[in-house]
PDB file of C-alpha atoms and ligand atoms in Angstrom:
ATOM      1  CA  UNK A   1      87.722  27.685  71.440  1.00 82.00           C
ATOM      2  CA  UNK A   2      85.079  24.952  71.606  1.00 89.00           C
ATOM      3  CA  UNK A   3      85.408  25.054  75.368  1.00 90.00           C
ATOM      4  CA  UNK A   4      84.691  28.775  75.478  1.00 94.00           C
ATOM      5  CA  UNK A   5      81.606  28.315  73.282  1.00 96.00           C
ATOM      6  CA  UNK A   6      80.335  25.555  75.577  1.00 95.00           C
ATOM      7  CA  UNK A   7      81.104  27.571  78.716  1.00 95.00           C
ATOM      8  CA  UNK A   8      79.431  30.694  77.327  1.00 96.00           C
ATOM      9  CA  UNK A   9      76.361  28.756  76.198  1.00 97.00           C
ATOM     10  CA  UNK A  10      75.831  26.940  79.495  1.00 96.00           C
ATOM     11  CA  UNK A  11      76.468  30.124  81.487  1.00 97.00           C
ATOM     12  CA  UNK A  12      73.875  31.970  79.391  1.00 98.00           C
ATOM     13  CA  UNK A  13      71.355  29.188  79.980  1.00 97.00           C
ATOM     14  CA  UNK A  14      71.856  28.759  83.735  1.00 97.00           C
ATOM     15  CA  UNK A  15      68.967  31.124  84.622  1.00 98.00           C
ATOM     16  CA  UNK A  16      66.783  28.888  82.433  1.00 97.00           C
ATOM     17  CA  UNK A  17      68.063  25.586  83.837  1.00 94.00           C
ATOM     18  CA  UNK A  18      67.475  26.353  87.499  1.00 96.00           C
ATOM     19  CA  UNK A  19      63.744  27.303  87.613  1.00 97.00           C
ATOM     20  CA  UNK A  20      62.390  23.792  86.940  1.00 94.00           C
ATOM     21  CA  UNK A  21      64.532  22.285  89.665  1.00 93.00           C
ATOM     22  CA  UNK A  22      63.606  25.041  92.109  1.00 97.00           C
ATOM     23  CA  UNK A  23      59.934  24.443  91.299  1.00 97.00           C
ATOM     24  CA  UNK A  24      60.314  20.768  92.197  1.00 95.00           C
ATOM     25  CA  UNK A  25      61.767  21.749  95.586  1.00 96.00           C
ATOM     26  CA  UNK A  26      59.276  24.552  96.289  1.00 96.00           C
ATOM     27  CA  UNK A  27      56.169  23.219  94.549  1.00 90.00           C
ATOM     28  CA  UNK A  28      52.866  22.566  96.242  1.00 92.00           C
ATOM     29  CA  UNK A  29      49.756  24.465  97.157  1.00 96.00           C
ATOM     30  CA  UNK A  30      47.176  25.845  94.799  1.00 97.00           C
ATOM     31  CA  UNK A  31      47.423  24.567  91.231  1.00 98.00           C
ATOM     32  CA  UNK A  32      47.520  27.252  88.528  1.00 98.00           C
ATOM     33  CA  UNK A  33      44.435  25.834  86.846  1.00 98.00           C
ATOM     34  CA  UNK A  34      42.544  25.904  90.145  1.00 98.00           C
ATOM     35  CA  UNK A  35      41.280  22.396  89.409  1.00 97.00           C
ATOM     36  CA  UNK A  36      39.581  23.455  86.191  1.00 97.00           C
ATOM     37  CA  UNK A  37      39.105  20.993  83.403  1.00 97.00           C
ATOM     38  CA  UNK A  38      38.854  21.163  79.645  1.00 96.00           C
ATOM     39  CA  UNK A  39      36.509  18.466  78.491  1.00 93.00           C
ATOM     40  CA  UNK A  40      37.058  15.591  80.900  1.00 94.00           C
ATOM     41  CA  UNK A  41      40.702  16.407  81.572  1.00 96.00           C
ATOM     42  CA  UNK A  42      42.507  18.867  83.802  1.00 97.00           C
ATOM     43  CA  UNK A  43      43.634  22.053  82.116  1.00 98.00           C
ATOM     44  CA  UNK A  44      47.206  21.713  83.498  1.00 98.00           C
ATOM     45  CA  UNK A  45      47.054  19.381  86.492  1.00 97.00           C
ATOM     46  CA  UNK A  46      48.177  19.488  90.130  1.00 97.00           C
ATOM     47  CA  UNK A  47      51.857  19.432  89.116  1.00 97.00           C
ATOM     48  CA  UNK A  48      51.813  23.099  88.032  1.00 98.00           C
ATOM     49  CA  UNK A  49      51.410  25.328  91.086  1.00 98.00           C
ATOM     50  CA  UNK A  50      51.626  29.076  91.669  1.00 98.00           C
ATOM     51  CA  UNK A  51      54.209  28.587  94.390  1.00 98.00           C
ATOM     52  CA  UNK A  52      56.436  26.375  92.252  1.00 98.00           C
ATOM     53  CA  UNK A  53      56.210  28.752  89.303  1.00 98.00           C
ATOM     54  CA  UNK A  54      56.959  31.851  91.384  1.00 98.00           C
ATOM     55  CA  UNK A  55      59.803  30.161  93.257  1.00 98.00           C
ATOM     56  CA  UNK A  56      61.291  28.856  90.025  1.00 98.00           C
ATOM     57  CA  UNK A  57      61.215  32.272  88.383  1.00 98.00           C
ATOM     58  CA  UNK A  58      62.688  33.940  91.453  1.00 98.00           C
ATOM     59  CA  UNK A  59      65.441  31.326  91.663  1.00 98.00           C
ATOM     60  CA  UNK A  60      66.423  31.924  88.031  1.00 98.00           C
ATOM     61  CA  UNK A  61      66.521  35.703  88.418  1.00 98.00           C
ATOM     62  CA  UNK A  62      68.451  35.452  91.682  1.00 98.00           C
ATOM     63  CA  UNK A  63      70.990  33.154  90.091  1.00 98.00           C
ATOM     64  CA  UNK A  64      71.417  35.564  87.162  1.00 98.00           C
ATOM     65  CA  UNK A  65      72.124  38.434  89.550  1.00 98.00           C
ATOM     66  CA  UNK A  66      74.708  36.251  91.276  1.00 98.00           C
ATOM     67  CA  UNK A  67      76.287  35.259  87.956  1.00 98.00           C
ATOM     68  CA  UNK A  68      76.532  38.939  86.976  1.00 98.00           C
ATOM     69  CA  UNK A  69      78.490  39.570  90.152  1.00 98.00           C
ATOM     70  CA  UNK A  70      81.096  36.892  89.411  1.00 98.00           C
ATOM     71  CA  UNK A  71      81.205  36.904  85.588  1.00 97.00           C
ATOM     72  CA  UNK A  72      84.168  39.280  85.516  1.00 96.00           C
ATOM     73  CA  UNK A  73      86.188  37.324  88.073  1.00 97.00           C
ATOM     74  CA  UNK A  74      85.464  33.920  86.529  1.00 96.00           C
ATOM     75  CA  UNK A  75      86.058  35.313  83.057  1.00 94.00           C
ATOM     76  CA  UNK A  76      89.453  36.740  84.022  1.00 95.00           C
ATOM     77  CA  UNK A  77      90.495  33.547  85.744  1.00 95.00           C
ATOM     78  CA  UNK A  78      89.523  31.309  82.833  1.00 92.00           C
ATOM     79  CA  UNK A  79      90.120  33.635  79.900  1.00 92.00           C
ATOM     80  CA  UNK A  80      86.555  33.018  78.693  1.00 93.00           C
ATOM     81  CA  UNK A  81      84.247  35.955  78.011  1.00 92.00           C
ATOM     82  CA  UNK A  82      81.071  35.151  79.880  1.00 96.00           C
ATOM     83  CA  UNK A  83      77.693  36.786  79.263  1.00 97.00           C
ATOM     84  CA  UNK A  84      75.928  38.927  81.859  1.00 98.00           C
ATOM     85  CA  UNK A  85      72.192  39.342  82.307  1.00 98.00           C
ATOM     86  CA  UNK A  86      70.229  42.578  82.290  1.00 98.00           C
ATOM     87  CA  UNK A  87      67.325  42.082  84.716  1.00 98.00           C
ATOM     88  CA  UNK A  88      64.746  41.896  81.938  1.00 98.00           C
ATOM     89  CA  UNK A  89      66.774  39.202  80.173  1.00 98.00           C
ATOM     90  CA  UNK A  90      67.152  37.234  83.406  1.00 98.00           C
ATOM     91  CA  UNK A  91      63.422  37.451  83.969  1.00 98.00           C
ATOM     92  CA  UNK A  92      62.679  36.420  80.371  1.00 98.00           C
ATOM     93  CA  UNK A  93      64.836  33.287  80.585  1.00 98.00           C
ATOM     94  CA  UNK A  94      63.482  32.273  84.005  1.00 98.00           C
ATOM     95  CA  UNK A  95      59.802  32.933  83.510  1.00 98.00           C
ATOM     96  CA  UNK A  96      60.093  31.507  79.988  1.00 98.00           C
ATOM     97  CA  UNK A  97      61.421  28.216  81.337  1.00 98.00           C
ATOM     98  CA  UNK A  98      58.388  28.006  83.628  1.00 98.00           C
ATOM     99  CA  UNK A  99      55.941  29.001  80.891  1.00 98.00           C
ATOM    100  CA  UNK A 100      57.403  26.372  78.553  1.00 98.00           C
ATOM    101  CA  UNK A 101      56.962  23.724  81.232  1.00 97.00           C
ATOM    102  CA  UNK A 102      53.371  24.816  81.875  1.00 98.00           C
ATOM    103  CA  UNK A 103      52.626  24.778  78.138  1.00 98.00           C
ATOM    104  CA  UNK A 104      54.013  21.249  77.956  1.00 98.00           C
ATOM    105  CA  UNK A 105      51.669  20.126  80.740  1.00 98.00           C
ATOM    106  CA  UNK A 106      48.779  21.648  78.813  1.00 98.00           C
ATOM    107  CA  UNK A 107      49.751  19.538  75.797  1.00 98.00           C
ATOM    108  CA  UNK A 108      50.303  16.459  77.952  1.00 97.00           C
ATOM    109  CA  UNK A 109      46.799  16.712  79.395  1.00 98.00           C
ATOM    110  CA  UNK A 110      45.282  17.263  75.942  1.00 97.00           C
ATOM    111  CA  UNK A 111      47.011  14.114  74.705  1.00 97.00           C
ATOM    112  CA  UNK A 112      45.512  12.151  77.607  1.00 96.00           C
ATOM    113  CA  UNK A 113      48.689  11.837  79.671  1.00 97.00           C
ATOM    114  CA  UNK A 114      48.206  11.850  83.432  1.00 95.00           C
ATOM    115  CA  UNK A 115      50.256  14.054  85.733  1.00 95.00           C
ATOM    116  CA  UNK A 116      53.794  12.738  85.806  1.00 93.00           C
ATOM    117  CA  UNK A 117      53.514  10.763  82.570  1.00 95.00           C
ATOM    118  CA  UNK A 118      56.542  11.071  80.304  1.00 93.00           C
ATOM    119  CA  UNK A 119      56.411  12.822  76.977  1.00 95.00           C
ATOM    120  CA  UNK A 120      59.856  12.156  75.498  1.00 91.00           C
ATOM    121  CA  UNK A 121      61.251  15.153  73.663  1.00 89.00           C
ATOM    122  CA  UNK A 122      58.729  17.596  75.042  1.00 93.00           C
ATOM    123  CA  UNK A 123      59.875  16.991  78.635  1.00 89.00           C
ATOM    124  CA  UNK A 124      63.479  17.779  77.703  1.00 85.00           C
ATOM    125  CA  UNK A 125      62.935  20.765  75.438  1.00 88.00           C
ATOM    126  CA  UNK A 126      59.789  22.566  76.676  1.00 94.00           C
ATOM    127  CA  UNK A 127      61.640  24.836  79.056  1.00 95.00           C
ATOM    128  CA  UNK A 128      64.505  25.600  76.651  1.00 95.00           C
ATOM    129  CA  UNK A 129      62.126  26.699  73.915  1.00 96.00           C
ATOM    130  CA  UNK A 130      60.073  28.716  76.431  1.00 98.00           C
ATOM    131  CA  UNK A 131      63.197  30.380  77.851  1.00 98.00           C
ATOM    132  CA  UNK A 132      64.669  31.242  74.466  1.00 98.00           C
ATOM    133  CA  UNK A 133      61.399  32.589  73.077  1.00 98.00           C
ATOM    134  CA  UNK A 134      60.671  34.713  76.181  1.00 98.00           C
ATOM    135  CA  UNK A 135      64.287  35.860  76.384  1.00 98.00           C
ATOM    136  CA  UNK A 136      64.127  36.947  72.757  1.00 98.00           C
ATOM    137  CA  UNK A 137      60.787  38.709  73.183  1.00 98.00           C
ATOM    138  CA  UNK A 138      61.767  40.601  76.336  1.00 98.00           C
ATOM    139  CA  UNK A 139      65.399  41.405  75.454  1.00 98.00           C
ATOM    140  CA  UNK A 140      65.864  41.042  71.671  1.00 98.00           C
ATOM    141  CA  UNK A 141      69.127  42.968  71.338  1.00 98.00           C
ATOM    142  CA  UNK A 142      70.745  41.207  74.284  1.00 98.00           C
ATOM    143  CA  UNK A 143      69.468  37.897  72.946  1.00 98.00           C
ATOM    144  CA  UNK A 144      71.070  38.336  69.520  1.00 98.00           C
ATOM    145  CA  UNK A 145      74.443  39.220  71.003  1.00 97.00           C
ATOM    146  CA  UNK A 146      74.324  36.460  73.619  1.00 98.00           C
ATOM    147  CA  UNK A 147      72.802  33.523  71.770  1.00 98.00           C
ATOM    148  CA  UNK A 148      75.058  33.242  68.756  1.00 97.00           C
ATOM    149  CA  UNK A 149      74.480  30.282  66.445  1.00 97.00           C
ATOM    150  CA  UNK A 150      77.366  28.214  67.887  1.00 97.00           C
ATOM    151  CA  UNK A 151      76.022  28.773  71.400  1.00 97.00           C
ATOM    152  CA  UNK A 152      72.488  27.865  70.318  1.00 97.00           C
ATOM    153  CA  UNK A 153      73.847  24.649  68.803  1.00 96.00           C
ATOM    154  CA  UNK A 154      75.525  23.790  72.126  1.00 96.00           C
ATOM    155  CA  UNK A 155      72.280  24.522  73.978  1.00 95.00           C
ATOM    156  CA  UNK A 156      70.317  22.235  71.659  1.00 93.00           C
ATOM    157  CA  UNK A 157      72.730  19.345  72.193  1.00 92.00           C
ATOM    158  CA  UNK A 158      73.622  19.762  75.870  1.00 92.00           C
ATOM    159  CA  UNK A 159      70.223  20.625  77.342  1.00 88.00           C
ATOM    160  CA  UNK A 160      68.444  17.290  76.884  1.00 85.00           C
ATOM    161  CA  UNK A 161      71.445  15.501  78.371  1.00 87.00           C
ATOM    162  CA  UNK A 162      71.623  17.850  81.368  1.00 88.00           C
ATOM    163  CA  UNK A 163      67.883  17.623  81.907  1.00 85.00           C
ATOM    164  CA  UNK A 164      67.866  13.825  81.888  1.00 88.00           C
ATOM    165  CA  UNK A 165      70.867  13.777  84.229  1.00 90.00           C
ATOM    166  CA  UNK A 166      69.507  16.189  86.847  1.00 89.00           C
ATOM    167  CA  UNK A 167      66.096  14.527  86.864  1.00 89.00           C
ATOM    168  CA  UNK A 168      67.597  11.095  87.459  1.00 93.00           C
ATOM    169  CA  UNK A 169      69.592  12.566  90.349  1.00 94.00           C
ATOM    170  CA  UNK A 170      66.492  14.301  91.785  1.00 93.00           C
ATOM    171  CA  UNK A 171      64.580  11.017  91.489  1.00 94.00           C
ATOM    172  CA  UNK A 172      67.290   9.015  93.234  1.00 95.00           C
ATOM    173  CA  UNK A 173      67.376  11.607  96.000  1.00 94.00           C
ATOM    174  CA  UNK A 174      63.635  11.171  96.432  1.00 94.00           C
ATOM    175  CA  UNK A 175      62.877  14.765  95.414  1.00 92.00           C
ATOM    176  CA  UNK A 176      60.942  13.815  92.312  1.00 90.00           C
ATOM    177  CA  UNK A 177      58.361  11.083  91.740  1.00 91.00           C
ATOM    178  CA  UNK A 178      59.579  10.090  88.273  1.00 90.00           C
ATOM    179  CA  UNK A 179      63.065  10.057  86.757  1.00 91.00           C
ATOM    180  CA  UNK A 180      62.032  12.407  83.876  1.00 89.00           C
TER     181      UNK A 180
HETATM  182  N1  CTP B 201      56.134  22.091  90.133  1.00 63.48           N
HETATM  183  C1  CTP B 201      55.294  23.150  90.531  1.00 63.48           C
HETATM  184  N2  CTP B 201      55.022  24.170  89.662  1.00 63.48           N
HETATM  185  C2  CTP B 201      55.544  24.187  88.406  1.00 63.48           C
HETATM  186  C3  CTP B 201      56.382  23.127  87.981  1.00 63.48           C
HETATM  187  C4  CTP B 201      56.643  22.098  88.883  1.00 63.48           C
HETATM  188  O1  CTP B 201      54.822  23.162  91.667  1.00 63.48           O
HETATM  189  N3  CTP B 201      55.261  25.227  87.582  1.00 63.48           N
HETATM  190  C5  CTP B 201      56.415  21.000  91.099  1.00 63.48           C
HETATM  191  C6  CTP B 201      55.202  20.088  91.313  1.00 63.48           C
HETATM  192  O2  CTP B 201      55.229  19.661  92.648  1.00 63.48           O
HETATM  193  C7  CTP B 201      55.504  18.939  90.348  1.00 63.48           C
HETATM  194  C8  CTP B 201      56.997  18.797  90.442  1.00 63.48           C
HETATM  195  O3  CTP B 201      57.466  20.154  90.614  1.00 63.48           O
HETATM  196  O4  CTP B 201      54.830  17.753  90.691  1.00 63.48           O
HETATM  197  C9  CTP B 201      57.632  18.142  89.224  1.00 63.48           C
HETATM  198  O5  CTP B 201      57.490  18.959  88.077  1.00 63.48           O
HETATM  199  P1  CTP B 201      57.042  18.328  86.682  1.00 63.48           P
HETATM  200  O6  CTP B 201      57.755  17.073  86.406  1.00 63.48           O
HETATM  201  O7  CTP B 201      57.141  19.424  85.693  1.00 63.48           O
HETATM  202  O8  CTP B 201      55.466  18.054  86.948  1.00 63.48           O
HETATM  203  P2  CTP B 201      54.628  16.703  86.984  1.00 63.48           P
HETATM  204  O9  CTP B 201      54.096  16.509  88.360  1.00 63.48           O
HETATM  205  O10 CTP B 201      55.394  15.619  86.365  1.00 63.48           O
HETATM  206  O11 CTP B 201      53.354  17.043  86.065  1.00 63.48           O
HETATM  207  P3  CTP B 201      53.249  17.107  84.473  1.00 63.48           P
HETATM  208  O12 CTP B 201      52.835  15.750  84.020  1.00 63.48           O
HETATM  209  O13 CTP B 201      52.184  18.130  84.251  1.00 63.48           O
HETATM  210  O14 CTP B 201      54.580  17.534  83.942  1.00 63.48           O
HETATM  211 MG1   MG B 202      57.046  15.423  85.283  1.00 63.48          MG
END
């Protein structure tokens, strides 16, 4: 029972978990803010690029399409009912994760933090909040059916842990400059 809630919650969030990691791998090129500043600080900074954002969104949507293709098989094999993603929901979760991350960088710059500086709490939750809000806005009916309260509770607890874990791994592999 608990296991099926956890499995359903993590499955539903996979298209939101992948974009940030894909952006790290694909990032580079022109920054979204084009170098613009607000006051004496960058609007977003060089760490938020068009290429990273587009690649991250595309990776999340692509993963969702793949998950849709295997949800039935995996569900039958495990006896767990797994959610599927209408395209608009997949897009909402993926682009929302990126938007949340960009919004966090905006706040980081406003609070005087340089690119790459840690902002505990915000770093771990920005993309979840962005994904859930965008998912809800773009696919409200799907969202209500998919993100039940028990699943949302699992997401709230498991996401920070997963985020910390994957970032430490990416750092150790030399893919990321900081372990957060
Ligand atoms: N990245 C990107 N575009 C995004 C998000 C991330 O290109 N929308 C890439 C950048 O190369 C970035 C790296 O992924 O440096 C790590 O992402 P993140 O930790 O979010 O950025 P930081 O460089 O730490 O910058 P910030 O302090 O603004 O979070
Ligand atoms: Mg960072």
